C-alpha cells in the first residue's frame, strides 16, 4: 500500500479544517482503510484534537493526535511563549513519522492559516513541505475567495501547488459571488482540483453528513489518487519557476 499524507490547511483560522478532517477520517474508516489524523500543535485548548479523537473512535490517544497544546487563544508560537515553551519542527516531524509507520494514510491539520507561526522555526507550509504531503486548502466561499485561494497557491512551490486540492466551504446563505467563485476557480485551476463543502445543519453528526451527495462527492474526490492535468494558471507558475530557479 502506498502511504500517503494529506495536509489540511486554509486561508485563515476557523475555515472548516477540523470539520473536513473529521469527515475524511470517517469516510476512510467506513471504507475500511487504515487512517490516522493529527493536529500536532493546538492553541486555545485542545478542542480540535478532541473532535479528531472522537472521529477516530479511539484508534489513537489524545496525546498521539496532539502532542503539543497551549492554553492561550493565540497563534501557537505566541501561546507557547506564554508558557515559556518551545516547539521545534524536527520534534514535530519525528512524532508524525512515528504515526506514519502505523497507518497507510495520515491526515495532518495545520494551525490557523498557511503561514501562521506554529513553532519556533516553522509554519504549516514548512511542515507540509517537509512531509511531502498533498495540500488541501480550505477557503470560505464568499466575495474575495478567489484572491485568497490564488495567494495560498502562489505561496507554494509550483510542484506542490499543482498537487493541491481546494475546498470552498459554504456559508449558510449562498450569494452571487459564492456560486460564481466555484465555477471560475474550476475554470482557472481545473474541474477536479476545486470542490465545495456544503453548509451542514448538524456538522457533529459526521456519518449522517457523509450520506449527503454533495459531501460524499467532495470527500471521496479528495482522497482519490487521480492525477489532475495542469491548467493554465498553474502551468504558467511552473514555467516561471523553471525560468527563475531560486
Ligand atoms: N460547511 C460547514 N457547515 C456547517 N458548519 C461549518 C462548516 N464549516 C465549518 N463549520 C463550523 O465552523 C466552525 C469552525 O470550523 P472548524 O473548527 O472546522 O475550523 P478550523 O479551520 O479547523 O479552525 P481552527 O483554525 O481553529 O483550527 C465549527 O464550529 C464548524 O463546525
Ligand atoms: Mg481546527
PDB file of C-alpha atoms and ligand atoms in Angstrom:
ATOM      1  CA  UNK A   1       0.000   0.000   0.000  1.00  0.00           C
ATOM      2  CA  UNK A   2       1.315   3.413  -0.897  1.00  0.00           C
ATOM      3  CA  UNK A   3       1.463   5.536   2.240  1.00  0.00           C
ATOM      4  CA  UNK A   4       0.024   8.973   1.886  1.00  0.00           C
ATOM      5  CA  UNK A   5      -0.009  12.163   3.872  1.00  0.00           C
ATOM      6  CA  UNK A   6      -2.644  14.829   3.388  1.00  0.00           C
ATOM      7  CA  UNK A   7      -2.088  18.230   4.960  1.00  0.00           C
ATOM      8  CA  UNK A   8      -5.223  20.247   5.717  1.00  0.00           C
ATOM      9  CA  UNK A   9      -4.597  23.962   5.700  1.00  0.00           C
ATOM     10  CA  UNK A  10      -6.543  27.085   4.824  1.00  0.00           C
ATOM     11  CA  UNK A  11      -6.648  30.743   4.049  1.00  0.00           C
ATOM     12  CA  UNK A  12      -7.487  31.577   7.662  1.00  0.00           C
ATOM     13  CA  UNK A  13      -8.432  30.218  11.049  1.00  0.00           C
ATOM     14  CA  UNK A  14     -11.992  28.915  11.531  1.00  0.00           C
ATOM     15  CA  UNK A  15     -12.447  27.907   7.891  1.00  0.00           C
ATOM     16  CA  UNK A  16     -13.583  24.305   8.488  1.00  0.00           C
ATOM     17  CA  UNK A  17     -10.240  22.420   8.644  1.00  0.00           C
ATOM     18  CA  UNK A  18     -11.185  20.240  11.614  1.00  0.00           C
ATOM     19  CA  UNK A  19     -14.657  19.531  10.243  1.00  0.00           C
ATOM     20  CA  UNK A  20     -13.211  18.453   6.885  1.00  0.00           C
ATOM     21  CA  UNK A  21     -10.501  16.342   8.561  1.00  0.00           C
ATOM     22  CA  UNK A  22     -13.150  14.564  10.672  1.00  0.00           C
ATOM     23  CA  UNK A  23     -15.227  13.872   7.542  1.00  0.00           C
ATOM     24  CA  UNK A  24     -12.152  12.458   5.765  1.00  0.00           C
ATOM     25  CA  UNK A  25     -11.424  10.242   8.788  1.00  0.00           C
ATOM     26  CA  UNK A  26     -14.962   8.837   8.856  1.00  0.00           C
ATOM     27  CA  UNK A  27     -15.003   8.290   5.098  1.00  0.00           C
ATOM     28  CA  UNK A  28     -11.728   6.332   5.157  1.00  0.00           C
ATOM     29  CA  UNK A  29     -12.674   4.321   8.261  1.00  0.00           C
ATOM     30  CA  UNK A  30     -16.033   3.372   6.747  1.00  0.00           C
ATOM     31  CA  UNK A  31     -14.139   2.178   3.640  1.00  0.00           C
ATOM     32  CA  UNK A  32     -12.041   0.001   5.941  1.00  0.00           C
ATOM     33  CA  UNK A  33      -8.805   1.907   5.438  1.00  0.00           C
ATOM     34  CA  UNK A  34      -6.087   2.485   7.985  1.00  0.00           C
ATOM     35  CA  UNK A  35      -6.127   6.188   8.810  1.00  0.00           C
ATOM     36  CA  UNK A  36      -4.689   8.482  11.473  1.00  0.00           C
ATOM     37  CA  UNK A  37      -5.321  12.174  11.999  1.00  0.00           C
ATOM     38  CA  UNK A  38      -3.132  14.605  13.874  1.00  0.00           C
ATOM     39  CA  UNK A  39      -3.292  18.196  14.977  1.00  0.00           C
ATOM     40  CA  UNK A  40       0.305  18.345  16.208  1.00  0.00           C
ATOM     41  CA  UNK A  41       0.054  21.796  17.779  1.00  0.00           C
ATOM     42  CA  UNK A  42      -3.127  23.202  19.376  1.00  0.00           C
ATOM     43  CA  UNK A  43      -3.601  26.588  20.978  1.00  0.00           C
ATOM     44  CA  UNK A  44      -6.653  27.901  22.801  1.00  0.00           C
ATOM     45  CA  UNK A  45      -7.275  24.488  24.293  1.00  0.00           C
ATOM     46  CA  UNK A  46      -7.444  21.051  22.725  1.00  0.00           C
ATOM     47  CA  UNK A  47     -10.929  21.125  21.221  1.00  0.00           C
ATOM     48  CA  UNK A  48      -9.732  20.220  17.720  1.00  0.00           C
ATOM     49  CA  UNK A  49      -7.810  17.190  18.980  1.00  0.00           C
ATOM     50  CA  UNK A  50     -10.876  16.041  20.922  1.00  0.00           C
ATOM     51  CA  UNK A  51     -13.016  16.238  17.775  1.00  0.00           C
ATOM     52  CA  UNK A  52     -10.427  14.199  15.836  1.00  0.00           C
ATOM     53  CA  UNK A  53     -10.224  11.701  18.704  1.00  0.00           C
ATOM     54  CA  UNK A  54     -13.983  11.180  18.583  1.00  0.00           C
ATOM     55  CA  UNK A  55     -13.988  10.772  14.780  1.00  0.00           C
ATOM     56  CA  UNK A  56     -11.152   8.222  15.003  1.00  0.00           C
ATOM     57  CA  UNK A  57     -13.116   6.194  17.569  1.00  0.00           C
ATOM     58  CA  UNK A  58     -10.188   5.538  19.916  1.00  0.00           C
ATOM     59  CA  UNK A  59      -7.619   4.259  17.430  1.00  0.00           C
ATOM     60  CA  UNK A  60      -5.180   6.916  18.717  1.00  0.00           C
ATOM     61  CA  UNK A  61      -4.800   8.561  22.111  1.00  0.00           C
ATOM     62  CA  UNK A  62      -5.348  12.277  22.531  1.00  0.00           C
ATOM     63  CA  UNK A  63      -1.598  12.703  23.106  1.00  0.00           C
ATOM     64  CA  UNK A  64      -0.752  10.869  19.880  1.00  0.00           C
ATOM     65  CA  UNK A  65      -3.184  13.059  17.951  1.00  0.00           C
ATOM     66  CA  UNK A  66      -1.965  16.206  19.651  1.00  0.00           C
ATOM     67  CA  UNK A  67       1.448  16.130  21.365  1.00  0.00           C
ATOM     68  CA  UNK A  68       1.683  19.930  21.923  1.00  0.00           C
ATOM     69  CA  UNK A  69      -1.102  22.105  23.326  1.00  0.00           C
ATOM     70  CA  UNK A  70      -1.218  25.555  24.849  1.00  0.00           C
ATOM     71  CA  UNK A  71      -3.918  27.424  26.716  1.00  0.00           C
ATOM     72  CA  UNK A  72      -3.882  30.901  25.167  1.00  0.00           C
ATOM     73  CA  UNK A  73      -6.072  31.578  22.119  1.00  0.00           C
ATOM     74  CA  UNK A  74      -3.142  32.978  20.172  1.00  0.00           C
ATOM     75  CA  UNK A  75      -1.116  31.750  17.229  1.00  0.00           C
ATOM     76  CA  UNK A  76       0.693  28.646  18.588  1.00  0.00           C
ATOM     77  CA  UNK A  77       4.150  30.286  18.679  1.00  0.00           C
ATOM     78  CA  UNK A  78       2.846  33.034  20.980  1.00  0.00           C
ATOM     79  CA  UNK A  79       0.648  30.701  23.043  1.00  0.00           C
ATOM     80  CA  UNK A  80       3.749  28.545  23.683  1.00  0.00           C
ATOM     81  CA  UNK A  81       5.831  31.576  24.670  1.00  0.00           C
ATOM     82  CA  UNK A  82       3.259  32.454  27.337  1.00  0.00           C
ATOM     83  CA  UNK A  83       4.075  29.090  28.937  1.00  0.00           C
ATOM     84  CA  UNK A  84       7.815  29.510  28.300  1.00  0.00           C
ATOM     85  CA  UNK A  85       7.827  26.537  25.966  1.00  0.00           C
ATOM     86  CA  UNK A  86       9.317  25.982  22.530  1.00  0.00           C
ATOM     87  CA  UNK A  87       8.115  23.754  19.706  1.00  0.00           C
ATOM     88  CA  UNK A  88      10.629  22.818  17.032  1.00  0.00           C
ATOM     89  CA  UNK A  89       9.830  21.364  13.644  1.00  0.00           C
ATOM     90  CA  UNK A  90      12.255  18.454  13.939  1.00  0.00           C
ATOM     91  CA  UNK A  91      10.431  17.122  17.001  1.00  0.00           C
ATOM     92  CA  UNK A  92       7.004  17.557  15.400  1.00  0.00           C
ATOM     93  CA  UNK A  93       8.204  15.716  12.298  1.00  0.00           C
ATOM     94  CA  UNK A  94       9.532  12.879  14.423  1.00  0.00           C
ATOM     95  CA  UNK A  95       6.110  12.437  16.076  1.00  0.00           C
ATOM     96  CA  UNK A  96       4.332  12.428  12.721  1.00  0.00           C
ATOM     97  CA  UNK A  97       6.832   9.933  11.248  1.00  0.00           C
ATOM     98  CA  UNK A  98       6.193   7.639  14.202  1.00  0.00           C
ATOM     99  CA  UNK A  99       2.441   7.640  13.466  1.00  0.00           C
ATOM    100  CA  UNK A 100       3.076   7.254   9.715  1.00  0.00           C
ATOM    101  CA  UNK A 101       4.771   3.918  10.373  1.00  0.00           C
ATOM    102  CA  UNK A 102       1.476   2.508  11.693  1.00  0.00           C
ATOM    103  CA  UNK A 103      -1.130   3.868   9.265  1.00  0.00           C
ATOM    104  CA  UNK A 104      -1.401   3.991   5.493  1.00  0.00           C
ATOM    105  CA  UNK A 105      -2.963   7.460   5.431  1.00  0.00           C
ATOM    106  CA  UNK A 106      -2.113  10.247   7.858  1.00  0.00           C
ATOM    107  CA  UNK A 107      -4.126  13.458   7.840  1.00  0.00           C
ATOM    108  CA  UNK A 108      -2.367  16.437   9.433  1.00  0.00           C
ATOM    109  CA  UNK A 109      -4.290  19.565  10.359  1.00  0.00           C
ATOM    110  CA  UNK A 110      -2.237  22.752  10.415  1.00  0.00           C
ATOM    111  CA  UNK A 111      -2.883  25.576  12.889  1.00  0.00           C
ATOM    112  CA  UNK A 112      -4.535  28.753  11.639  1.00  0.00           C
ATOM    113  CA  UNK A 113      -3.684  29.620   8.034  1.00  0.00           C
ATOM    114  CA  UNK A 114      -0.775  28.541   5.813  1.00  0.00           C
ATOM    115  CA  UNK A 115       1.764  30.993   7.253  1.00  0.00           C
ATOM    116  CA  UNK A 116       0.592  31.217  10.874  1.00  0.00           C
ATOM    117  CA  UNK A 117       3.680  30.576  13.027  1.00  0.00           C
ATOM    118  CA  UNK A 118       3.304  27.092  14.509  1.00  0.00           C
ATOM    119  CA  UNK A 119       6.542  26.991  16.485  1.00  0.00           C
ATOM    120  CA  UNK A 120       9.995  28.493  16.858  1.00  0.00           C
ATOM    121  CA  UNK A 121      11.179  27.599  13.396  1.00  0.00           C
ATOM    122  CA  UNK A 122       8.202  26.595  11.256  1.00  0.00           C
ATOM    123  CA  UNK A 123       4.695  27.200   9.977  1.00  0.00           C
ATOM    124  CA  UNK A 124       2.148  24.970   8.207  1.00  0.00           C
ATOM    125  CA  UNK A 125       3.863  25.464   4.861  1.00  0.00           C
ATOM    126  CA  UNK A 126       7.222  24.276   6.223  1.00  0.00           C
ATOM    127  CA  UNK A 127       5.676  21.225   7.838  1.00  0.00           C
ATOM    128  CA  UNK A 128       3.672  20.335   4.730  1.00  0.00           C
ATOM    129  CA  UNK A 129       6.769  20.569   2.526  1.00  0.00           C
ATOM    130  CA  UNK A 130       8.895  18.576   4.964  1.00  0.00           C
ATOM    131  CA  UNK A 131       6.249  15.826   4.939  1.00  0.00           C
ATOM    132  CA  UNK A 132       5.932  15.954   1.141  1.00  0.00           C
ATOM    133  CA  UNK A 133       2.182  15.980   1.829  1.00  0.00           C
ATOM    134  CA  UNK A 134      -0.689  16.669  -0.536  1.00  0.00           C
ATOM    135  CA  UNK A 135      -2.195  20.040   0.418  1.00  0.00           C
ATOM    136  CA  UNK A 136      -5.909  20.534   0.909  1.00  0.00           C
ATOM    137  CA  UNK A 137      -6.637  24.265   1.104  1.00  0.00           C
ATOM    138  CA  UNK A 138      -9.903  25.439   2.640  1.00  0.00           C
ATOM    139  CA  UNK A 139     -11.390  28.849   1.991  1.00  0.00           C
ATOM    140  CA  UNK A 140     -14.775  30.265   2.953  1.00  0.00           C
ATOM    141  CA  UNK A 141     -16.804  30.731  -0.193  1.00  0.00           C
ATOM    142  CA  UNK A 142     -17.518  34.447  -0.234  1.00  0.00           C
ATOM    143  CA  UNK A 143     -16.536  37.568  -2.126  1.00  0.00           C
ATOM    144  CA  UNK A 144     -12.707  37.663  -2.034  1.00  0.00           C
ATOM    145  CA  UNK A 145     -12.229  33.888  -2.048  1.00  0.00           C
ATOM    146  CA  UNK A 146     -10.621  33.744  -5.487  1.00  0.00           C
ATOM    147  CA  UNK A 147      -7.838  36.093  -4.426  1.00  0.00           C
ATOM    148  CA  UNK A 148      -7.264  34.204  -1.185  1.00  0.00           C
ATOM    149  CA  UNK A 149      -7.050  30.824  -2.880  1.00  0.00           C
ATOM    150  CA  UNK A 150      -4.641  32.128  -5.523  1.00  0.00           C
ATOM    151  CA  UNK A 151      -2.462  33.748  -2.832  1.00  0.00           C
ATOM    152  CA  UNK A 152      -2.134  30.443  -0.989  1.00  0.00           C
ATOM    153  CA  UNK A 153      -1.250  28.583  -4.197  1.00  0.00           C
ATOM    154  CA  UNK A 154       1.269  31.292  -5.117  1.00  0.00           C
ATOM    155  CA  UNK A 155       2.950  30.778  -1.727  1.00  0.00           C
ATOM    156  CA  UNK A 156       3.648  27.120  -2.534  1.00  0.00           C
ATOM    157  CA  UNK A 157       6.360  25.730  -4.808  1.00  0.00           C
ATOM    158  CA  UNK A 158       4.780  25.106  -8.223  1.00  0.00           C
ATOM    159  CA  UNK A 159       5.251  21.335  -7.986  1.00  0.00           C
ATOM    160  CA  UNK A 160       3.314  21.290  -4.701  1.00  0.00           C
ATOM    161  CA  UNK A 161       0.641  23.790  -5.817  1.00  0.00           C
ATOM    162  CA  UNK A 162      -0.050  21.565  -8.806  1.00  0.00           C
ATOM    163  CA  UNK A 163      -0.985  18.727  -6.397  1.00  0.00           C
ATOM    164  CA  UNK A 164      -3.149  20.901  -4.142  1.00  0.00           C
ATOM    165  CA  UNK A 165      -6.899  20.466  -3.796  1.00  0.00           C
ATOM    166  CA  UNK A 166      -9.100  23.427  -2.967  1.00  0.00           C
ATOM    167  CA  UNK A 167     -12.262  23.234  -0.877  1.00  0.00           C
ATOM    168  CA  UNK A 168     -14.626  26.202  -0.773  1.00  0.00           C
ATOM    169  CA  UNK A 169     -16.699  25.990   2.397  1.00  0.00           C
ATOM    170  CA  UNK A 170     -20.231  27.238   2.040  1.00  0.00           C
ATOM    171  CA  UNK A 171     -21.862  29.690   4.346  1.00  0.00           C
ATOM    172  CA  UNK A 172     -25.476  29.318   5.326  1.00  0.00           C
ATOM    173  CA  UNK A 173     -26.665  31.593   2.558  1.00  0.00           C
ATOM    174  CA  UNK A 174     -25.328  31.309  -0.992  1.00  0.00           C
ATOM    175  CA  UNK A 175     -24.970  34.545  -2.931  1.00  0.00           C
ATOM    176  CA  UNK A 176     -23.918  35.545  -6.453  1.00  0.00           C
ATOM    177  CA  UNK A 177     -20.224  35.517  -5.504  1.00  0.00           C
ATOM    178  CA  UNK A 178     -20.270  32.074  -3.915  1.00  0.00           C
ATOM    179  CA  UNK A 179     -21.983  30.486  -6.919  1.00  0.00           C
ATOM    180  CA  UNK A 180     -19.560  32.003  -9.426  1.00  0.00           C
ATOM    181  CA  UNK A 181     -16.367  31.516  -7.321  1.00  0.00           C
ATOM    182  CA  UNK A 182     -16.543  27.762  -7.718  1.00  0.00           C
ATOM    183  CA  UNK A 183     -17.032  27.988 -11.469  1.00  0.00           C
ATOM    184  CA  UNK A 184     -14.222  30.482 -12.054  1.00  0.00           C
ATOM    185  CA  UNK A 185     -11.729  28.641  -9.830  1.00  0.00           C
ATOM    186  CA  UNK A 186     -12.563  25.431 -11.683  1.00  0.00           C
ATOM    187  CA  UNK A 187     -12.019  27.205 -14.970  1.00  0.00           C
ATOM    188  CA  UNK A 188      -8.645  28.538 -13.768  1.00  0.00           C
ATOM    189  CA  UNK A 189      -7.345  25.512 -11.874  1.00  0.00           C
ATOM    190  CA  UNK A 190      -9.176  22.522 -13.316  1.00  0.00           C
ATOM    191  CA  UNK A 191     -12.510  20.935 -12.598  1.00  0.00           C
ATOM    192  CA  UNK A 192     -11.085  18.176 -10.367  1.00  0.00           C
ATOM    193  CA  UNK A 193      -8.946  20.443  -8.250  1.00  0.00           C
ATOM    194  CA  UNK A 194     -11.712  22.601  -6.795  1.00  0.00           C
ATOM    195  CA  UNK A 195     -14.537  21.314  -4.604  1.00  0.00           C
ATOM    196  CA  UNK A 196     -17.288  22.670  -2.410  1.00  0.00           C
ATOM    197  CA  UNK A 197     -18.255  21.649   1.113  1.00  0.00           C
ATOM    198  CA  UNK A 198     -21.975  22.328   1.511  1.00  0.00           C
ATOM    199  CA  UNK A 199     -23.346  24.082   4.575  1.00  0.00           C
ATOM    200  CA  UNK A 200     -24.121  21.369   7.159  1.00  0.00           C
ATOM    201  CA  UNK A 201     -27.007  21.850   9.578  1.00  0.00           C
ATOM    202  CA  UNK A 202     -25.594  19.432  12.178  1.00  0.00           C
ATOM    203  CA  UNK A 203     -21.877  19.101  11.467  1.00  0.00           C
ATOM    204  CA  UNK A 204     -21.309  16.987  14.611  1.00  0.00           C
ATOM    205  CA  UNK A 205     -23.331  14.134  13.017  1.00  0.00           C
ATOM    206  CA  UNK A 206     -20.395  13.222  10.757  1.00  0.00           C
ATOM    207  CA  UNK A 207     -21.638   9.900   9.394  1.00  0.00           C
ATOM    208  CA  UNK A 208     -25.003  11.395   8.562  1.00  0.00           C
ATOM    209  CA  UNK A 209     -23.339  14.357   6.813  1.00  0.00           C
ATOM    210  CA  UNK A 210     -21.301  11.913   4.703  1.00  0.00           C
ATOM    211  CA  UNK A 211     -24.501  10.440   3.301  1.00  0.00           C
ATOM    212  CA  UNK A 212     -25.398  13.689   1.591  1.00  0.00           C
ATOM    213  CA  UNK A 213     -24.457  13.593  -2.080  1.00  0.00           C
ATOM    214  CA  UNK A 214     -22.523  16.867  -2.146  1.00  0.00           C
ATOM    215  CA  UNK A 215     -20.388  15.972   0.880  1.00  0.00           C
ATOM    216  CA  UNK A 216     -19.703  12.420  -0.313  1.00  0.00           C
ATOM    217  CA  UNK A 217     -18.558  13.653  -3.729  1.00  0.00           C
ATOM    218  CA  UNK A 218     -16.151  16.224  -2.276  1.00  0.00           C
ATOM    219  CA  UNK A 219     -14.718  13.898   0.354  1.00  0.00           C
ATOM    220  CA  UNK A 220     -14.183  10.971  -1.992  1.00  0.00           C
ATOM    221  CA  UNK A 221     -12.509  13.087  -4.643  1.00  0.00           C
ATOM    222  CA  UNK A 222     -10.092  14.491  -2.049  1.00  0.00           C
ATOM    223  CA  UNK A 223      -8.742  11.020  -1.313  1.00  0.00           C
ATOM    224  CA  UNK A 224      -8.713   9.729  -4.890  1.00  0.00           C
ATOM    225  CA  UNK A 225      -5.259   9.357  -6.362  1.00  0.00           C
ATOM    226  CA  UNK A 226      -6.387  10.700  -9.718  1.00  0.00           C
ATOM    227  CA  UNK A 227      -3.690  12.785 -11.424  1.00  0.00           C
ATOM    228  CA  UNK A 228      -5.018  16.201 -12.318  1.00  0.00           C
ATOM    229  CA  UNK A 229      -3.711  17.746 -15.518  1.00  0.00           C
ATOM    230  CA  UNK A 230      -2.092  21.158 -15.125  1.00  0.00           C
ATOM    231  CA  UNK A 231      -4.276  24.060 -16.127  1.00  0.00           C
ATOM    232  CA  UNK A 232      -3.066  27.422 -17.492  1.00  0.00           C
ATOM    233  CA  UNK A 233      -2.722  29.230 -14.156  1.00  0.00           C
ATOM    234  CA  UNK A 234      -0.545  26.550 -12.645  1.00  0.00           C
ATOM    235  CA  UNK A 235       1.237  25.852 -15.916  1.00  0.00           C
ATOM    236  CA  UNK A 236       2.323  29.476 -16.021  1.00  0.00           C
ATOM    237  CA  UNK A 237       3.628  29.167 -12.456  1.00  0.00           C
ATOM    238  CA  UNK A 238       5.560  26.020 -13.308  1.00  0.00           C
ATOM    239  CA  UNK A 239       7.174  27.662 -16.339  1.00  0.00           C
ATOM    240  CA  UNK A 240       8.093  30.757 -14.328  1.00  0.00           C
ATOM    241  CA  UNK A 241       9.707  28.717 -11.616  1.00  0.00           C
ATOM    242  CA  UNK A 242      11.821  26.922 -14.234  1.00  0.00           C
ATOM    243  CA  UNK A 243      12.898  30.262 -15.666  1.00  0.00           C
ATOM    244  CA  UNK A 244      13.963  31.685 -12.304  1.00  0.00           C
ATOM    245  CA  UNK A 245      15.199  28.850 -10.154  1.00  0.00           C
ATOM    246  CA  UNK A 246      15.734  30.332  -6.719  1.00  0.00           C
TER     247      UNK A 246
HETATM  248  N1  LIG B   1     -19.688  23.582   5.911  1.00  0.00           N
HETATM  249  C1  LIG B   1     -19.992  23.835   7.178  1.00  0.00           C
HETATM  250  N2  LIG B   1     -21.248  23.664   7.636  1.00  0.00           N
HETATM  251  C2  LIG B   1     -21.551  23.912   8.919  1.00  0.00           C
HETATM  252  N3  LIG B   1     -20.680  24.329   9.841  1.00  0.00           N
HETATM  253  C3  LIG B   1     -19.421  24.511   9.461  1.00  0.00           C
HETATM  254  C4  LIG B   1     -18.992  24.284   8.121  1.00  0.00           C
HETATM  255  N4  LIG B   1     -17.669  24.556   8.035  1.00  0.00           N
HETATM  256  C5  LIG B   1     -17.291  24.926   9.263  1.00  0.00           C
HETATM  257  N5  LIG B   1     -18.331  24.881  10.130  1.00  0.00           N
HETATM  258  C6  LIG B   1     -18.295  25.199  11.563  1.00  0.00           C
HETATM  259  O1  LIG B   1     -17.473  26.347  11.734  1.00  0.00           O
HETATM  260  C7  LIG B   1     -16.666  26.224  12.902  1.00  0.00           C
HETATM  261  C8  LIG B   1     -15.190  26.330  12.520  1.00  0.00           C
HETATM  262  O2  LIG B   1     -14.821  25.190  11.796  1.00  0.00           O
HETATM  263  P1  LIG B   1     -13.522  24.358  12.162  1.00  0.00           P
HETATM  264  O3  LIG B   1     -13.359  24.247  13.631  1.00  0.00           O
HETATM  265  O4  LIG B   1     -13.549  23.092  11.381  1.00  0.00           O
HETATM  266  O5  LIG B   1     -12.419  25.379  11.572  1.00  0.00           O
HETATM  267  P2  LIG B   1     -10.833  25.273  11.604  1.00  0.00           P
HETATM  268  O6  LIG B   1     -10.340  25.783  10.313  1.00  0.00           O
HETATM  269  O7  LIG B   1     -10.458  23.894  11.993  1.00  0.00           O
HETATM  270  O8  LIG B   1     -10.451  26.299  12.767  1.00  0.00           O
HETATM  271  P3  LIG B   1      -9.042  26.407  13.578  1.00  0.00           P
HETATM  272  O9  LIG B   1      -8.222  27.402  12.855  1.00  0.00           O
HETATM  273  O10 LIG B   1      -9.486  26.888  14.928  1.00  0.00           O
HETATM  274  O11 LIG B   1      -8.438  25.049  13.629  1.00  0.00           O
HETATM  275  C9  LIG B   1     -17.009  24.868  13.515  1.00  0.00           C
HETATM  276  O12 LIG B   1     -17.958  25.062  14.522  1.00  0.00           O
HETATM  277  C10 LIG B   1     -17.589  24.098  12.357  1.00  0.00           C
HETATM  278  O13 LIG B   1     -18.462  23.067  12.753  1.00  0.00           O
HETATM  279 MG1  LIG B   2      -9.304  23.280  13.552  1.00  0.00          MG
END
